[in-house]
Coordinates of C-alpha atoms and ligand atoms in Angstrom, one line a residue:
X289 CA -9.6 18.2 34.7
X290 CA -8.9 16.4 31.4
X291 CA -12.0 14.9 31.2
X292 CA -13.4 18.3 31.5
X293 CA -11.7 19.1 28.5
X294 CA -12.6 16.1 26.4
X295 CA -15.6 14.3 25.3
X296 CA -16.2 10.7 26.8
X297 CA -15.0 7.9 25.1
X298 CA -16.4 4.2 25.4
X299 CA -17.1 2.7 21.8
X300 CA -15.0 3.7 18.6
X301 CA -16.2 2.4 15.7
X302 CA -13.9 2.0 12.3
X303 CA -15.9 1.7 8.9
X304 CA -13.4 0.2 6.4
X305 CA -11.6 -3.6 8.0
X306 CA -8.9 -2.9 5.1
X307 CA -4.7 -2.3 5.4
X308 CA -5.3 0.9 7.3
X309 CA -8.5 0.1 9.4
X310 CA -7.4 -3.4 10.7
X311 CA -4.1 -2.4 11.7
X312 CA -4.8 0.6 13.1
X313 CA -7.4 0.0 15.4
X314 CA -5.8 -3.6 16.6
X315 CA -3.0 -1.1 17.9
X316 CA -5.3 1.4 19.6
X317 CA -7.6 -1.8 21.4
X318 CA -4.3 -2.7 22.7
X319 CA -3.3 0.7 24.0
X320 CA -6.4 1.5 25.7
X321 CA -8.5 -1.4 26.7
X322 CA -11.1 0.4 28.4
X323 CA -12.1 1.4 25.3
X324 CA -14.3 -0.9 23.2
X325 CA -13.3 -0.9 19.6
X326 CA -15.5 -2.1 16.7
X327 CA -14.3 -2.3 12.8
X328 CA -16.8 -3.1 10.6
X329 CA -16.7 -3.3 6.7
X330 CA -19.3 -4.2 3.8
X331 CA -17.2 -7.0 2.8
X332 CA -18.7 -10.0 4.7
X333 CA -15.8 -12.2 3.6
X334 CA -13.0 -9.9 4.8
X335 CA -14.9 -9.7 8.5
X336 CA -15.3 -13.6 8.6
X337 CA -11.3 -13.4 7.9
X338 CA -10.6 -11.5 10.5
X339 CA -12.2 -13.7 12.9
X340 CA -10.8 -16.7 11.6
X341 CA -9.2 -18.5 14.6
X342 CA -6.5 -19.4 12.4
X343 CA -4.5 -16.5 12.2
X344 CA -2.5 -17.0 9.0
X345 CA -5.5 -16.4 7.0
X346 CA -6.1 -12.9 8.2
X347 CA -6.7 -10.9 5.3
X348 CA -3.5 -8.3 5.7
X349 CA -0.5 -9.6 6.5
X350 CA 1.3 -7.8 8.7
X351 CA 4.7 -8.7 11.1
X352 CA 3.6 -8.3 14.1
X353 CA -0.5 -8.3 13.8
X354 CA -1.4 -11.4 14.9
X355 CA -0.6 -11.1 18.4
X356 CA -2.3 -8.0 18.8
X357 CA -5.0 -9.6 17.4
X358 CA -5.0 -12.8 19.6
X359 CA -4.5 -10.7 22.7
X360 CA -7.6 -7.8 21.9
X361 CA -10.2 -9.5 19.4
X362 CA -13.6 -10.6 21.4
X363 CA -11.8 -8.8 24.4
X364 CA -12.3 -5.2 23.4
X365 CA -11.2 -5.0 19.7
X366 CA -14.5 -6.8 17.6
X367 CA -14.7 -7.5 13.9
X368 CA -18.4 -7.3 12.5
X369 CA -20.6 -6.2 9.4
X370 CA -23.1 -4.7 11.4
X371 CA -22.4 -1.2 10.4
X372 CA -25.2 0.6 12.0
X373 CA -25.0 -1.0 14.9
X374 CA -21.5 0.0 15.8
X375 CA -21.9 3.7 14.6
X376 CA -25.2 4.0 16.9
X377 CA -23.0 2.8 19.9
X378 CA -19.8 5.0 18.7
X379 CA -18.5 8.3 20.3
X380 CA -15.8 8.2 17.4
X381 CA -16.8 7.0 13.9
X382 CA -13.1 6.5 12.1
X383 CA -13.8 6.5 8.0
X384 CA -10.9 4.6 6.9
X385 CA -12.6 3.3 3.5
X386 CA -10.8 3.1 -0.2
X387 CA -9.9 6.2 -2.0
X388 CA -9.1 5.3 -5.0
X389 CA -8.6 7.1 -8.4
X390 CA -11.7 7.8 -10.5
X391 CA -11.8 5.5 -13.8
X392 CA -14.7 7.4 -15.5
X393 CA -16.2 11.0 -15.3
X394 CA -15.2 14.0 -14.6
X395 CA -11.7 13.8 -13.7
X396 CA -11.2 10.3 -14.3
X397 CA -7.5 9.0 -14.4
X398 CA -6.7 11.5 -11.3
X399 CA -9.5 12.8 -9.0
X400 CA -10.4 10.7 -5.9
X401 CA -12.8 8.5 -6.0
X402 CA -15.3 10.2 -3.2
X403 CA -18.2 7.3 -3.3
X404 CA -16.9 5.4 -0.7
X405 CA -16.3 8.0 2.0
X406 CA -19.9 9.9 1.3
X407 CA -21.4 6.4 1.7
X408 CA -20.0 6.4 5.3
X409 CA -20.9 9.9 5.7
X410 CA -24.3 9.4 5.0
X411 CA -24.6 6.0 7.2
X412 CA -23.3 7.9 10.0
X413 CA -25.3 10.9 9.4
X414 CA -28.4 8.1 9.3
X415 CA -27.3 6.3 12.6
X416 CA -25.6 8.1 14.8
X417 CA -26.9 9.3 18.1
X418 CA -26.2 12.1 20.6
X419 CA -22.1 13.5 19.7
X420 CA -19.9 11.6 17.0
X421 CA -16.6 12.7 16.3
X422 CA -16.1 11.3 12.9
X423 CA -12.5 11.0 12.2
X424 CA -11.3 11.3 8.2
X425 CA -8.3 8.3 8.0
X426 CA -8.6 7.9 4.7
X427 CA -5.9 9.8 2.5
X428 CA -8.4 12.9 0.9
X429 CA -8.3 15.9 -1.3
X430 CA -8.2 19.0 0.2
X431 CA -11.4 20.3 2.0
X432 CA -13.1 16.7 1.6
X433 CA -14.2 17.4 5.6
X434 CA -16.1 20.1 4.4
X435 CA -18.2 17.4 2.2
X436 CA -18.5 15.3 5.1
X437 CA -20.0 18.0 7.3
X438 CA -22.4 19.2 4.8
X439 CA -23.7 15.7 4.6
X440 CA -24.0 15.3 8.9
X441 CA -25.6 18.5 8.7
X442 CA -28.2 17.6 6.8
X443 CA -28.9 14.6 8.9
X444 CA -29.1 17.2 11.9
X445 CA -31.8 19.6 10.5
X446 CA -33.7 16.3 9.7
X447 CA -33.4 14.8 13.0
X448 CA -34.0 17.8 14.5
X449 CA -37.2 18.0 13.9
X450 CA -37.9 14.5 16.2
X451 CA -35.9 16.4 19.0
X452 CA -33.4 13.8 19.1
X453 CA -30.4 15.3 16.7
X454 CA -26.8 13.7 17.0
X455 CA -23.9 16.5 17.2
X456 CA -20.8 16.2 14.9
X457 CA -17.0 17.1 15.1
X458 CA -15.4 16.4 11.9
X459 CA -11.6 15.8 12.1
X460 CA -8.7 14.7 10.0
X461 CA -6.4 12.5 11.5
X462 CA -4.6 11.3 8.0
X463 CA -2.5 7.8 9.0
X464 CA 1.4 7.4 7.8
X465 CA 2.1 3.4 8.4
X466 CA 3.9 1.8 5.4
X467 CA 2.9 -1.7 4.8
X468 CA 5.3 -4.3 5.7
X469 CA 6.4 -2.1 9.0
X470 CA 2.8 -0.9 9.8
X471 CA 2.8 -2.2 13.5
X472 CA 5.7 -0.7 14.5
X473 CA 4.8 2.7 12.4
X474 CA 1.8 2.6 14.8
X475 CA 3.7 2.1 17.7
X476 CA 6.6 4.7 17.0
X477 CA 5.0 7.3 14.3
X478 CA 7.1 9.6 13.8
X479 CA 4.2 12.4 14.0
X480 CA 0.2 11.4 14.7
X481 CA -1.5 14.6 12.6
X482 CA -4.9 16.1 14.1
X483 CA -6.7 18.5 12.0
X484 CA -10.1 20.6 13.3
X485 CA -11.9 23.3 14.2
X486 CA -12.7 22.4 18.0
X487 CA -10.2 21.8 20.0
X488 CA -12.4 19.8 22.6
X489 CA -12.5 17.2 19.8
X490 CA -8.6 17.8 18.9
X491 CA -8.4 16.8 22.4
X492 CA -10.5 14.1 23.0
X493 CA -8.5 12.4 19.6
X494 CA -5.4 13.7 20.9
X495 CA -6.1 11.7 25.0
X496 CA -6.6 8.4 22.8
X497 CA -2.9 8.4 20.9
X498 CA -1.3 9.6 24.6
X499 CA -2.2 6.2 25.8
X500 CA 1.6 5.4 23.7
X501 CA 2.5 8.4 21.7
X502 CA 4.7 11.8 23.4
X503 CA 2.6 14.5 23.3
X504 CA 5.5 16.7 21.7
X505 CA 4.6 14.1 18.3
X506 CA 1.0 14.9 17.9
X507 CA 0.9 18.0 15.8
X508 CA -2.7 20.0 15.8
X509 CA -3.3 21.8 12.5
X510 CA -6.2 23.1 10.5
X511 CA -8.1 21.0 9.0
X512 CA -7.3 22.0 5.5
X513 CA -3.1 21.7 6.3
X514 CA -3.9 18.2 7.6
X515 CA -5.6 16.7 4.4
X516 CA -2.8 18.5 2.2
X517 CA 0.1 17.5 4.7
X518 CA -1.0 13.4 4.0
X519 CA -1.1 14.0 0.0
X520 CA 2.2 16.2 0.3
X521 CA 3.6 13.6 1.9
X522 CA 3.7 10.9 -0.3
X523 CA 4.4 13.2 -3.1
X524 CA 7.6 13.9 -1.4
X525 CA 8.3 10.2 -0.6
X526 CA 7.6 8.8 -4.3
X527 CA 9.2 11.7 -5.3
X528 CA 12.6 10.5 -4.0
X529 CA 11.8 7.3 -5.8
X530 CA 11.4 8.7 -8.8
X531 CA 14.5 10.7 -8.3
X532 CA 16.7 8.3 -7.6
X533 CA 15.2 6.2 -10.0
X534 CA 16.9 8.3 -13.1
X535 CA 19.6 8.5 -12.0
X536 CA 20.0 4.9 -11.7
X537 CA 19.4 4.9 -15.6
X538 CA 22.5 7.9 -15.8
X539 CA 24.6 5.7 -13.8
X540 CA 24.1 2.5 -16.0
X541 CA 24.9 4.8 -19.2
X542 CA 28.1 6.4 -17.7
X543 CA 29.5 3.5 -15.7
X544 CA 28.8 5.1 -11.8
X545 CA 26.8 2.9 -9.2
X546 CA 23.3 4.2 -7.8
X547 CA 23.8 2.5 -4.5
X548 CA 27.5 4.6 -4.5
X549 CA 25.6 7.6 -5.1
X550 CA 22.6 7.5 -2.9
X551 CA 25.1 6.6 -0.2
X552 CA 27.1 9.4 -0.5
X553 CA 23.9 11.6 -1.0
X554 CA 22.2 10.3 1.8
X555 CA 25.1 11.3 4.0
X556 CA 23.8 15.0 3.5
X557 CA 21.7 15.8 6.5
X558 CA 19.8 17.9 4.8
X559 CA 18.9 15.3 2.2
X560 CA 19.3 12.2 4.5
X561 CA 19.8 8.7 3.9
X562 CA 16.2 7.2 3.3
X563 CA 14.2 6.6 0.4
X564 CA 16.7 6.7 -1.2
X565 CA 17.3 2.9 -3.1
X566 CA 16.4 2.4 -6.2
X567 CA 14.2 -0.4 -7.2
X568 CA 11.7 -1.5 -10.3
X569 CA 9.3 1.5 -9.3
X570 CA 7.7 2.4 -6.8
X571 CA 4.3 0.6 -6.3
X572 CA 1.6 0.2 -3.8
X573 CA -2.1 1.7 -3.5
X574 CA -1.3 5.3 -2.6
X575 CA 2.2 6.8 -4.2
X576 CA 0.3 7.6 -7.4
X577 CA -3.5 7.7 -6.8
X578 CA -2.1 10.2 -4.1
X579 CA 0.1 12.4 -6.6
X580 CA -2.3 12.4 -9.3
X581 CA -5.0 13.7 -6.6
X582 CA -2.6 16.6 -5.9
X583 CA -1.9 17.0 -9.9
X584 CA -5.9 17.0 -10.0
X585 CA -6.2 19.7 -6.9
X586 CA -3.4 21.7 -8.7
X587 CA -4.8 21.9 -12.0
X588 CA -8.4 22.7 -10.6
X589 CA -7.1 25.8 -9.3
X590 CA -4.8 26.5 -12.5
X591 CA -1.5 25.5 -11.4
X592 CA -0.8 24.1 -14.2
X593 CA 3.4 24.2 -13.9
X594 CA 2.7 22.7 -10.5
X595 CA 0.5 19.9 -11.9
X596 CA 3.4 19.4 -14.4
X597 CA 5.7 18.8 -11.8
X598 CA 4.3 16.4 -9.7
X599 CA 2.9 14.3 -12.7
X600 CA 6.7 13.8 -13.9
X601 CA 7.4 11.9 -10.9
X602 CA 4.4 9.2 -12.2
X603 CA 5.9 9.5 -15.5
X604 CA 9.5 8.8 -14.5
X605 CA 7.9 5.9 -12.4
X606 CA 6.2 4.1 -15.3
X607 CA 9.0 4.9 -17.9
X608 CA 11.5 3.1 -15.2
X609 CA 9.5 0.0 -15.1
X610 CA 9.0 -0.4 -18.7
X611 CA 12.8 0.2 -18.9
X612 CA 13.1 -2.6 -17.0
X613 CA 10.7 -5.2 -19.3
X614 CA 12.8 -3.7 -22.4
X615 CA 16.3 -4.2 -20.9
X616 CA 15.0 -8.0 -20.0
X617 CA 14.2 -8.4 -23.8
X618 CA 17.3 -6.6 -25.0
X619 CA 19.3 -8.9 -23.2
X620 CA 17.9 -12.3 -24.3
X621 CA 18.6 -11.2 -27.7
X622 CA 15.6 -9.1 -28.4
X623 CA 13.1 -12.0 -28.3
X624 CA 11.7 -14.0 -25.5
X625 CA 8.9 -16.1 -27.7
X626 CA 8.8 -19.4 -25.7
X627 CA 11.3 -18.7 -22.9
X628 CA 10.9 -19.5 -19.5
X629 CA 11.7 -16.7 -16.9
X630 CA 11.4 -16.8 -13.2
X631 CA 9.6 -14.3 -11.3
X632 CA 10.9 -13.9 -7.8
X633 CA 8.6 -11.2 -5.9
X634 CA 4.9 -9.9 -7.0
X635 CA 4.5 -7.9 -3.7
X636 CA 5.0 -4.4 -4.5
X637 CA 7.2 -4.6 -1.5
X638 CA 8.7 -7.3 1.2
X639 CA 6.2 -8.5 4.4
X640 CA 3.5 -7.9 2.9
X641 CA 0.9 -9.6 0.7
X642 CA -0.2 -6.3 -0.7
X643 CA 0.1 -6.5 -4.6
X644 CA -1.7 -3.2 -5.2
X645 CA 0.1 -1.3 -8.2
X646 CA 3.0 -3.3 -7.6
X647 CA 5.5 -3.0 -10.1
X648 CA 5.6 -7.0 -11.3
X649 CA 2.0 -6.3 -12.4
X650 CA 3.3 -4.2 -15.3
X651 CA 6.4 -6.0 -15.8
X652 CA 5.2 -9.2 -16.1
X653 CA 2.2 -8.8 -18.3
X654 CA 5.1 -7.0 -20.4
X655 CA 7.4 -10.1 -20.5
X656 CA 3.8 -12.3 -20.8
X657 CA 2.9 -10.0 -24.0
X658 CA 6.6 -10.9 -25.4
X659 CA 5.7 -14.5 -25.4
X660 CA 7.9 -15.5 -22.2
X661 CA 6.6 -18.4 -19.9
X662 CA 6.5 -17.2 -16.4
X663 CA 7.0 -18.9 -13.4
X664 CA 6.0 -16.4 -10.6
X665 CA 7.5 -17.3 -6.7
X666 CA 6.5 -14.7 -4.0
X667 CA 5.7 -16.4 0.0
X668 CA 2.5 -14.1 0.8
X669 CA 0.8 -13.4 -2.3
X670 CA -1.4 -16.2 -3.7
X671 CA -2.0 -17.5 -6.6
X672 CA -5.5 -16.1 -6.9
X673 CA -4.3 -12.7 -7.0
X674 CA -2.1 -12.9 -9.4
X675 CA -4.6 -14.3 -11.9
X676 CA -6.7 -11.0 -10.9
X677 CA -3.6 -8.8 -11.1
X678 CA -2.6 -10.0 -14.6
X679 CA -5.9 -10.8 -15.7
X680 CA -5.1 -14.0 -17.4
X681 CA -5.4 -17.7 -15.5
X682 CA -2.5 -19.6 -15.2
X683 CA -1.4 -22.2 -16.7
X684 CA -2.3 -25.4 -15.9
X685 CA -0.8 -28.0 -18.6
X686 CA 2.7 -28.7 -18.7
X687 CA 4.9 -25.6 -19.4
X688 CA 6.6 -27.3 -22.6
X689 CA 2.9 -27.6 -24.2
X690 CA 2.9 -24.3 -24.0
X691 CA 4.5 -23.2 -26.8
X692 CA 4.5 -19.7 -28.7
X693 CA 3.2 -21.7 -31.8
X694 CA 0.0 -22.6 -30.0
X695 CA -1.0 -19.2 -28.4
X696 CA -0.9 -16.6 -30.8
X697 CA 3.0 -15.6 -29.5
X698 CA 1.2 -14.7 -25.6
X699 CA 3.4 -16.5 -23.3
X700 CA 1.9 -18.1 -20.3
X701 CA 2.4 -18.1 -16.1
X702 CA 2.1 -20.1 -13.6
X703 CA 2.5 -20.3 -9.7
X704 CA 5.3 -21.9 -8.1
X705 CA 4.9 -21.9 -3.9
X706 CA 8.6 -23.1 -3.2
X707 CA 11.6 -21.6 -4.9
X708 CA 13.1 -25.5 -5.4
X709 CA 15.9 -25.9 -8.0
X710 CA 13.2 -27.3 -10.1
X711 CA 12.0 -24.1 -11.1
X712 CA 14.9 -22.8 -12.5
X713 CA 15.0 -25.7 -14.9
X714 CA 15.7 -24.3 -18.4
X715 CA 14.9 -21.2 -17.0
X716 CA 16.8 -18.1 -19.6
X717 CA 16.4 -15.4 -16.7
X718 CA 15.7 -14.8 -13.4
X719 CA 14.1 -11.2 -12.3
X720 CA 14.1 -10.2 -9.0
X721 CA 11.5 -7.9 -8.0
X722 CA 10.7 -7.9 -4.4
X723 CA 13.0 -7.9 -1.9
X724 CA 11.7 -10.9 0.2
X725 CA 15.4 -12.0 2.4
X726 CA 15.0 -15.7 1.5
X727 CA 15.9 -14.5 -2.5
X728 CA 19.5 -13.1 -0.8
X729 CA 20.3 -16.9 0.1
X730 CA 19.7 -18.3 -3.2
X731 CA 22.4 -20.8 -4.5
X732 CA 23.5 -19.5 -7.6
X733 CA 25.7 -22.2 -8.6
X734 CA 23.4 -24.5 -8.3
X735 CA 20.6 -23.1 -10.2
X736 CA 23.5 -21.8 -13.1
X737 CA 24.1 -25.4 -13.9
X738 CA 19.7 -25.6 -14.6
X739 CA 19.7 -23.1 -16.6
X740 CA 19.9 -22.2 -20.3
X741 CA 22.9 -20.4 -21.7
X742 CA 24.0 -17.2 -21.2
X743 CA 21.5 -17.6 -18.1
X744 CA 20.9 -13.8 -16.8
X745 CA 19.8 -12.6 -13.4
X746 CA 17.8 -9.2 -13.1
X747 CA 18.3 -8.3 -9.8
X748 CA 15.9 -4.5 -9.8
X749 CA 16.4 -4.7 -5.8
X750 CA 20.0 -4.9 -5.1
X751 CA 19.6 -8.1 -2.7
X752 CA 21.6 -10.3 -4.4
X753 CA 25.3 -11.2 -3.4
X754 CA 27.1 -9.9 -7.1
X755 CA 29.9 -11.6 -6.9
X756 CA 28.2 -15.0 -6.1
X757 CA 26.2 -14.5 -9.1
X758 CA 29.1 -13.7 -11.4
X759 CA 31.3 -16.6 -9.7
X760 CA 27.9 -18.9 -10.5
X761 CA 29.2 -17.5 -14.0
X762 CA 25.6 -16.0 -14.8
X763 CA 25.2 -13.0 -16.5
X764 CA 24.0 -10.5 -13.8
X765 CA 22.1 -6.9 -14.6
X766 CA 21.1 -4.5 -11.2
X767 CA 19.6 -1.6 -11.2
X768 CA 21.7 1.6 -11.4
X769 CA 25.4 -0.7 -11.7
X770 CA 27.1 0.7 -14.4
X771 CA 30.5 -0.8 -13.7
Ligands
NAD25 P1 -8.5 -1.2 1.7 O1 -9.1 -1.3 0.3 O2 -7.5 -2.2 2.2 O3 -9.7 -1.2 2.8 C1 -10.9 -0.4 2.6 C2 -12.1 -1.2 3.2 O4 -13.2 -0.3 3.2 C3 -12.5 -2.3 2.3 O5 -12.4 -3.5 3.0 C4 -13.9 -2.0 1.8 O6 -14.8 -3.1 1.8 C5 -14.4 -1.1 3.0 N1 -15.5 -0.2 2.6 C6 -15.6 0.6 1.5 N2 -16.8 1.3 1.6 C7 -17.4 0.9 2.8 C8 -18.6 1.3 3.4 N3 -19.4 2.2 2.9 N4 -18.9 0.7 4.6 C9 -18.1 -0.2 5.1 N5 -16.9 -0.6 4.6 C10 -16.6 0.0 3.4 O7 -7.9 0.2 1.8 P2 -6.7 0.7 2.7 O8 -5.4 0.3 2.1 O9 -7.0 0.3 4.1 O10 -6.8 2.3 2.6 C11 -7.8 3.0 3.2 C12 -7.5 4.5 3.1 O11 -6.3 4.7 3.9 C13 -7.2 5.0 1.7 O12 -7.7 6.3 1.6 C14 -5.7 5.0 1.6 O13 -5.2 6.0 0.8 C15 -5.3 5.4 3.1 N6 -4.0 4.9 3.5 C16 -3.6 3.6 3.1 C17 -2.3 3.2 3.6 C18 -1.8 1.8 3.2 O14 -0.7 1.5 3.6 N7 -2.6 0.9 2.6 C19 -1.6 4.0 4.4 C20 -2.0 5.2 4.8 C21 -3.2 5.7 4.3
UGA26 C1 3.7 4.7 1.8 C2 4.3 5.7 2.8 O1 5.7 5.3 3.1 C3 3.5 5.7 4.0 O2 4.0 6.8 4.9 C4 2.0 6.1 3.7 O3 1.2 6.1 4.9 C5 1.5 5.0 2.7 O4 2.3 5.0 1.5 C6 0.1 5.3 2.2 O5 -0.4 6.5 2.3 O6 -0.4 4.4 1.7 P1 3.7 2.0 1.5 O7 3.2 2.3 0.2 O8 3.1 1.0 2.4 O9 3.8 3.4 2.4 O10 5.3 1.5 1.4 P2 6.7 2.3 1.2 O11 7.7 1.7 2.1 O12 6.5 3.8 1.1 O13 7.0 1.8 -0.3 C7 6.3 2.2 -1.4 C8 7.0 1.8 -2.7 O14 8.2 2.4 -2.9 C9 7.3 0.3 -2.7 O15 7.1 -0.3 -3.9 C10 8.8 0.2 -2.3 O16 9.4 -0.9 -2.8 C11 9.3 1.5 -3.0 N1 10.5 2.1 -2.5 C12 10.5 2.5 -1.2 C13 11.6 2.1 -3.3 O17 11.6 1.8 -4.5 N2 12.8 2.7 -2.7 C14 12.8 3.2 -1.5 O18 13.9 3.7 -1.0 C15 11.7 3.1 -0.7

């Protein structure tokens, strides 16, 4: 009977091998392994990556993904560059490709960048054969499927004509994993989101996530409420950050303490406890392409109060990071020309090596533009990124050669793998910025005695034992403390 009611399934293709794509699909080979699963991506290094035998240089780092990977890959989950191939063979076509924010044109600085996902429109529209359901993953605007199927269509009417036209279904099927948790978030979601127009397709999508997921989870909507519920969503989620954020400025001014007050917030069912600790701001690829996508959508229709509101939670978050760089100068006497500070985190968050909007980005070029010397720690992000992220090389002489005298007042960085007492030689400040465990076990009295005096520790995650710090006799500065 249920096979009545669905479309076969045999080969699912994913276009896009990226945070979302790899992990994704690992998780669905593993559920149903009489399905043959192929992700494919333009970028030739990323596929050789993911078939590197050694797993540690997979290209996303994720707990947990390697040993899906080692169990599925070659088995039934394959990891290839022959795009056209795969959608030829493929009764689903996932489009799970970058969406990021336009940087010229029309609507640059908020709108989506579209390019991407009509590219894999139009490749399936040029491949495909017999049905497709192609499956939107990607976070979109609002009534992108309707882009999508006036693209396949076009390839139907053409095809048409040599009697041999593919069929399309066009869902949305938006994903919700964070980074850093994203296996179990595929595992356990807390809802799986299917948006259409044909429920046979619904269905068919639906039978693949009841492999592992309780039916009462999967939630069928429109089309049109699915796209808006995966942009709402994160505007609700950074919006919390942002929230919380000021107030952790309002507690520092009037002597409360933030992690006091989201506690005893949190303990409000109707507000709940999560998303609810302050940090350096939030980072990561999709908080604020997503929000300024819905401040786009809003303002195209002329919501222009609405657009307001959401754009004040991407204010608050880029005011609260640059908070942070001043309070760093403020502290080491207004002036950090030649100092040497160590960065502990770039990842915009802990188990991952994701450094995509990540808050260190800003605040170290910040400290960098002051003059400071930099020595940046974090135990998944390399070295190479950084130098993209900051767009500056590191240094590679000896840090004390580095002076402000002999580099126009820019300070300098370099990459430390270990976080030996060595680093923290002469070091004036410490700044914590992602919460990676090994930073809780630090020994503060050691390090104290290596560094300069007052030596200060910005802790803008809250990881760090206080009273050790203060009993290291270091000056200490977290987020929100007013006390
Ligand atoms: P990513 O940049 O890590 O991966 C995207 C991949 O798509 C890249 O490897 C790129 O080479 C490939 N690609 C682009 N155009 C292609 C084409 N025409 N053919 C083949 N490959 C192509 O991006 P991501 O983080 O995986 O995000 C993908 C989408 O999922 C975005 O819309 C994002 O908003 C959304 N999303 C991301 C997360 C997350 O945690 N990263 C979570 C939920 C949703
Ligand atoms: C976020 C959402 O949580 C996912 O549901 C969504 O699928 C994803 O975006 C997406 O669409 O890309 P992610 O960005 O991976 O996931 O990670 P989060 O855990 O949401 O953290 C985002 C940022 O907020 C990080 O910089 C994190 O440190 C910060 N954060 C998070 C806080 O500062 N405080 C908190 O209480 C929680």
């Amino acid at each position: 009977m249920k096979d009545a009611k669905t479309f076969k399934v045999k080969n699912i293709c994913c276009i896009g091998a990226g945070y979302v794509g790899g992990p994704t699909m690992a998780v669905i080979a593993k559920y149903c392994p009489d399905i043959n699963v192929f992700v494919v991506d333009i970028d030739k290094q990323k596929i050789s990556n993911w078939n590197n035998k050694d797993l540690n240089k997979l290209p996303v780092f994720e707990p947990n993904l390697d040993q899906i990977i080692e169990k599925c890959r070659d088995k039934n989950l394959f990891f290839s560059h022959e795009i056209e191939k795969y959608i030829s063979i493929a009764d689903i076509v996932f489009i799970s490709v970058n969406t990021p924010t336009k940087v010229r044109g029309f609507g640059a600085g908020k709108a989506s960048d579209l390019k991407w996902v009509e590219a894999c429109a139009r490749q399936v529209a040029n491949f495909a054969r017999n049905h497709t359901i192609v499956v939107e993953k990607s976070t979109l605007p609002v009534r992108t499927a309707e882009v999508i199927q006036n693209i396949l269509e076009i390839a139907q009417r053409r095809t048409k004509e040599n009697n041999e036209a593919p069929t399309f279904d066009v869902l949305s099927n938006p994903e919700f994993l964070s980074e850093g948790t994203a296996i179990n978030d595929l595992k356990n979601p807390d809802r799986v989101l299917i948006g259409g127009n044909n429920n046979k397709a619904i269905k068919t999508l639906s039978a693949i996530y009841e492999n592992w997921v309780s039916k009462d989870k999967i939630l069928e909507t429109n089309i049109w409420s699915s796209e808006l519920a995966k942009l709402t969503s994160n505007a609700f989620l950074a919006q919390r950050i942002s929230s919380i954020n000021s107030i952790s400025a309002i507690c520092e001014s009037t002597g409360a303490d933030v992690r006091e007050v989201s506690r005893a917030i949190g303990k409000d069912t109707r507000i709940g406890s999560k998303f609810l600790d302050s940090g350096p701001g939030f980072g990561g690829s999709c908080f604020k392409k997503d929000i300024l996508n819905l401040v786009y959508i809003a303002k195209f229709y002329g919501l222009n109060e609405v657009a307001d509101f959401w754009e004040s939670v991407v204010n608050i978050n880029t005011w609260h990071q640059s908070r942070i760089s001043q309070l760093v100068i403020k502290n080491l006497f207004g002036t950090l020309a030649g100092k040497k500070i160590v960065i502990l985190g770039f990842a915009f968050k802990a188990n991952t090596n994701d450094t995509r909007e990540s808050a260190a980005i800003q605040i170290c070029k910040d400290l960098i533009n002051e003059g400071a010397n930099l020595i940046i720690n974090d135990p998944k992000v390399s070295s190479n990124q950084i130098t993209h992220d900051l767009e500056m090389e590191q240094l590679n002489t000896k840090l004390e050669e580095n002076s402000f005298y002999n580099n126009n007042g820019l300070g300098s960085w370099s990459f430390s793998k270990n976080i030996d007492i060595e680093i923290f030689e002469d070091a004036y400040a410490v700044l914590v910025l992602t919460e990676w465990p090994q930073y809780s076990m630090i020994n503060w009295k050691k390090i104290a005695k290596k560094m300069i005096q007052p030596g200060w520790i910005f802790d803008s995650r809250s990881i760090l034992d206080s009273e050790e710090v203060k009993n290291a006799e270091l000056n200490l500065w977290r987020v929100g403390d007013g006390s």
